[in-house]
Short mmCIF file of C-alpha atoms in Angstrom, two decimals:
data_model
loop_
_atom_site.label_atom_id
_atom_site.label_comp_id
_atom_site.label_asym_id
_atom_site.label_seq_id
_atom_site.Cartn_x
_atom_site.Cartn_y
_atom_site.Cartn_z
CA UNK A 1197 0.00 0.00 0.00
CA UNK A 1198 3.07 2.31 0.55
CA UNK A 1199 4.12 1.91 -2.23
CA UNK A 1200 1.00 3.39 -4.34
CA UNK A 1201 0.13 6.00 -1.77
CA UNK A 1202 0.20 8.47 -4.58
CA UNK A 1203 -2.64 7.05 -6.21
CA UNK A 1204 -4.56 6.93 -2.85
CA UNK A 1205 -3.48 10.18 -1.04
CA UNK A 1206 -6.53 10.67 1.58
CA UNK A 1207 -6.72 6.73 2.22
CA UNK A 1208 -2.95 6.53 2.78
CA UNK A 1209 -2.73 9.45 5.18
CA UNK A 1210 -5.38 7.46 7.28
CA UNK A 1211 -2.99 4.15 6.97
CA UNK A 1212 0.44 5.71 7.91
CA UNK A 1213 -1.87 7.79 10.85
CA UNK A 1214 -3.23 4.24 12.18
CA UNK A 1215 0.03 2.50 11.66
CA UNK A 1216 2.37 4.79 13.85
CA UNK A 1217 -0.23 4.56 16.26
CA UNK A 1218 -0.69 0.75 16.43
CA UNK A 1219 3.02 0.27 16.34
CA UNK A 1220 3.45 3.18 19.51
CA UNK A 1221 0.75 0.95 21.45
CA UNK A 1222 1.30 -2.32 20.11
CA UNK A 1223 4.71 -3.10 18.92
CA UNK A 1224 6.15 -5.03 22.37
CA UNK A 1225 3.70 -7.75 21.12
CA UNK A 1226 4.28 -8.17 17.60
CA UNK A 1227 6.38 -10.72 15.93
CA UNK A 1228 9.96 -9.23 15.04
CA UNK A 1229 10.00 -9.76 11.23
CA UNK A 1230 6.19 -8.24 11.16
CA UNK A 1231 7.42 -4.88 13.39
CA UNK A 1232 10.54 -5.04 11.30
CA UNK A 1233 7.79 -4.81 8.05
CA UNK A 1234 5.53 -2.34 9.32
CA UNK A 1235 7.87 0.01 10.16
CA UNK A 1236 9.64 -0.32 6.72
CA UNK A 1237 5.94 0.47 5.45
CA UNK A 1238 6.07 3.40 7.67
CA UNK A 1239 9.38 4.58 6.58
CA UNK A 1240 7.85 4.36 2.87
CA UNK A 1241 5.49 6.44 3.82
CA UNK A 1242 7.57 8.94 5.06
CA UNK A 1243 9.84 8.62 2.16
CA UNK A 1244 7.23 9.18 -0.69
CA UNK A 1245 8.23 12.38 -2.75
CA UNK A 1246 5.61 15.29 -3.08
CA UNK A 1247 3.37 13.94 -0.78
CA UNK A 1248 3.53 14.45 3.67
CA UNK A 1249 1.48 11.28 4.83
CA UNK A 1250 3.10 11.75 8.19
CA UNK A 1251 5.16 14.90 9.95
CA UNK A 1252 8.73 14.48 10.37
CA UNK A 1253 8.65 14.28 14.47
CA UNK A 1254 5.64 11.91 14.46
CA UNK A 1255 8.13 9.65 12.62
CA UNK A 1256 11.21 10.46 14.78
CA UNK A 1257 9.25 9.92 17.92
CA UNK A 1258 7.87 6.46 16.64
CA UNK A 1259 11.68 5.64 15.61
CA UNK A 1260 12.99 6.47 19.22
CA UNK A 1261 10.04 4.54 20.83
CA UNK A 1262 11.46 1.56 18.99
CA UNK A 1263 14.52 1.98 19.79
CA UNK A 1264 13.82 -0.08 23.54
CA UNK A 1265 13.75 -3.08 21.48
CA UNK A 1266 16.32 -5.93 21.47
CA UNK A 1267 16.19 -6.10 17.83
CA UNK A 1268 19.49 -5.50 16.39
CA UNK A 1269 17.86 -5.03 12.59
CA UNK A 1270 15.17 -2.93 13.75
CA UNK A 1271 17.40 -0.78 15.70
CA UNK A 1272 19.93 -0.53 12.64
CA UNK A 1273 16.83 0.64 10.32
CA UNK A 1274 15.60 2.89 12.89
CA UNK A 1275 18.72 4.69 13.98
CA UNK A 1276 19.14 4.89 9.90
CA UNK A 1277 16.04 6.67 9.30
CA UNK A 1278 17.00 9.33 12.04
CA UNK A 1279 19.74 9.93 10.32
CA UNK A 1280 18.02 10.07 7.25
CA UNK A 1281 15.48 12.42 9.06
CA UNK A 1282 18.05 15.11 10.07
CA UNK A 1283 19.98 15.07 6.81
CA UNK A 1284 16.46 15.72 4.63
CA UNK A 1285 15.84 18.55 7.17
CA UNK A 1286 18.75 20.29 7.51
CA UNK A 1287 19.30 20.02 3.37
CA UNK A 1288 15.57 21.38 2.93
CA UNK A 1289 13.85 23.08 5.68
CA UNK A 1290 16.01 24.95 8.37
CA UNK A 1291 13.10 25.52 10.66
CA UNK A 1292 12.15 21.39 10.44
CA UNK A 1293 15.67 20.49 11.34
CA UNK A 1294 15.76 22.51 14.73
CA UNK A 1295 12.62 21.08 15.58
CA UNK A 1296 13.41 17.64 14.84
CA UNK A 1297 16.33 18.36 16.54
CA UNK A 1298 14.81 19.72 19.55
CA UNK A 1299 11.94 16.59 19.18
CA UNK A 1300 14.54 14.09 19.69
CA UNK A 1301 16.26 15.71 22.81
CA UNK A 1302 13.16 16.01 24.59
CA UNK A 1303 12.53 12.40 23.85
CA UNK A 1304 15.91 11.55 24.95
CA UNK A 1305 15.83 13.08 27.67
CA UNK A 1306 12.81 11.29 29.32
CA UNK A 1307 14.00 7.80 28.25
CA UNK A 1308 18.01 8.15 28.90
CA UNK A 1309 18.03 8.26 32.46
CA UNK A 1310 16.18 5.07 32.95
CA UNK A 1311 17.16 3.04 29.19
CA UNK A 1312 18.35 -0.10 29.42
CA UNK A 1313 22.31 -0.42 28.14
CA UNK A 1314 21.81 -1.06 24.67
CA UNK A 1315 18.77 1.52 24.06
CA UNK A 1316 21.44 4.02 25.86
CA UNK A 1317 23.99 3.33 23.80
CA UNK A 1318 21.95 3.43 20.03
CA UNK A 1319 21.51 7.07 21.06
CA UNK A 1320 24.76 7.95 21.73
CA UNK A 1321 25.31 6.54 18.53
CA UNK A 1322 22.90 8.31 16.98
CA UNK A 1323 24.63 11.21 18.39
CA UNK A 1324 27.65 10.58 17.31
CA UNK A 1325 27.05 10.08 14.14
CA UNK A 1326 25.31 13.07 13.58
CA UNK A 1327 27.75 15.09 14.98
CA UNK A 1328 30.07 13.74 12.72
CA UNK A 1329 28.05 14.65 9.72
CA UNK A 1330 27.57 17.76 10.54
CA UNK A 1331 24.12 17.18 11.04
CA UNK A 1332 24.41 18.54 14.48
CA UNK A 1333 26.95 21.72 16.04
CA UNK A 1334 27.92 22.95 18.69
CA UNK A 1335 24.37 22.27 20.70
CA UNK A 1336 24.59 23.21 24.19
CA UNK A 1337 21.83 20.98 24.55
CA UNK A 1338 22.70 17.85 23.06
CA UNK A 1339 26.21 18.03 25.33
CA UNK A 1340 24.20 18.54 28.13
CA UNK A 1341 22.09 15.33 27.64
CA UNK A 1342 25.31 13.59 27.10
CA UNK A 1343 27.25 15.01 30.14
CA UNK A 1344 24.35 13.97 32.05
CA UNK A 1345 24.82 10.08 30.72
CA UNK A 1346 28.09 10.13 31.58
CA UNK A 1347 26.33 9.32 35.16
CA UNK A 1348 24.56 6.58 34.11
CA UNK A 1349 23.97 3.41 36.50
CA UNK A 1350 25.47 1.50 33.60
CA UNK A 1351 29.51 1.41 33.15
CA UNK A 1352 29.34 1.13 29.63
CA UNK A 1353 26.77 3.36 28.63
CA UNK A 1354 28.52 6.03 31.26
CA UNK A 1355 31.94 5.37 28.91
CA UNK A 1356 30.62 5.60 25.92
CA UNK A 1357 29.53 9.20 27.15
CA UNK A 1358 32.82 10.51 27.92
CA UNK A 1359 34.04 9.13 25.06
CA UNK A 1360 32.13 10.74 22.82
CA UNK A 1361 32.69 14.42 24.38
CA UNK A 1362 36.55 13.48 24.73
CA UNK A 1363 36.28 12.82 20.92
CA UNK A 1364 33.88 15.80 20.05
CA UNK A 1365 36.55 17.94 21.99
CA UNK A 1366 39.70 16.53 20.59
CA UNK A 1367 38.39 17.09 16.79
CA UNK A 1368 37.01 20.16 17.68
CA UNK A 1369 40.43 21.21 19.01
CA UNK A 1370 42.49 20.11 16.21
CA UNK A 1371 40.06 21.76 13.58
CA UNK A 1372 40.64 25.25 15.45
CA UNK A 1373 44.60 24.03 15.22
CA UNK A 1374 44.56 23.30 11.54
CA UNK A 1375 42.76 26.55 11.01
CA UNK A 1376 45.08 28.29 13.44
CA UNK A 1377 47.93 27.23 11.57
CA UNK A 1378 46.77 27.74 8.22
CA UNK A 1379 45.95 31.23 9.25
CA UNK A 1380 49.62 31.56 10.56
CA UNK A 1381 50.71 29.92 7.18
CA UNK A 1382 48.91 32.73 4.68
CA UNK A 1383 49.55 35.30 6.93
CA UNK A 1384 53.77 34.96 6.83
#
């Protein structure tokens, strides 16, 4: 059905509508490989061109909802179309990326604190990632939520946190020294 939304714009709306909600209420008791399918029909209908059957943060909070799942597929499709997510936002509409942006930090942190290890640990992934893209600077924010990880009742999840801001600091640092002495360089 995704894949002919076109055809069947005001039918489809009411599908992708009723999916993200069964999946948000339902998915603990679904079969893997039929979650794994309905959300793939959910990212379709995200995905189709000229047509919104569902808003960009309805999909990013059904995507972090999943993410409590011990699914490793699932997880690697969902943290995917996150990515996806920023990257169509920040290439297109400015105003969509910060609130996506700002959608997924208030989601993350109200599930963070209390996330089992491997739920923590997709989202500092996630974060990760997109701050290596580029998909996300400098965010006062986003280091906040990941300082406050760094405290986590988990070891690993707590390491992976202060890993990921020794990193963020040690590129940022050597960026400002390749600038630095590039400056120095044209200047003499």
């Amino acid at each position: 059905l995704a894949t002919v939304a076109g055809a069947y714009p005001n039918a489809c709306r009411a599908v992708a509508e009723w999916l993200v909600q069964f999946l948000t209420e339902r998915a603990a008791t679904l079969h893997a490989a039929l979650r794994y399918e309905l959300v793939q029909a959910v990212t379709r209908f995200r995905n189709r061109k000229g047509e919104t059957f569902l808003t960009a943060t309805a999909a990013v909070d059904l995507y972090v909802a999943l993410l409590r799942f011990q699914d490793k597929t699932l997880r690697r499709l969902v943290l995917g179309q996150v990515l996806a997510e920023l990257r169509r936002s920040q290439r297109n509409q400015r105003p969509l990326h910060e609130k996506i942006k700002t959608r997924l930090l208030q989601v993350c942190q109200r599930v963070l604190p209390e996330a089992d290890a491997s739920m923590a640990k997709s989202l500092l992934r996630l974060f990760y990632r997109a701050y290596g893209l580029g998909l996300w600077q400098s965010d006062a924010r986003l280091i906040q939520l990941v300082a406050d990880t760094c405290f986590h009742s988990n070891t690993s999840v707590a390491a992976q946190a202060c890993r990921f801001l020794l990193e963020t600091d040690a590129a940022g640092r050597s960026s400002a020294d390749d600038s630095d002495s590039a400056a120095e360089s044209t200047s003499a």
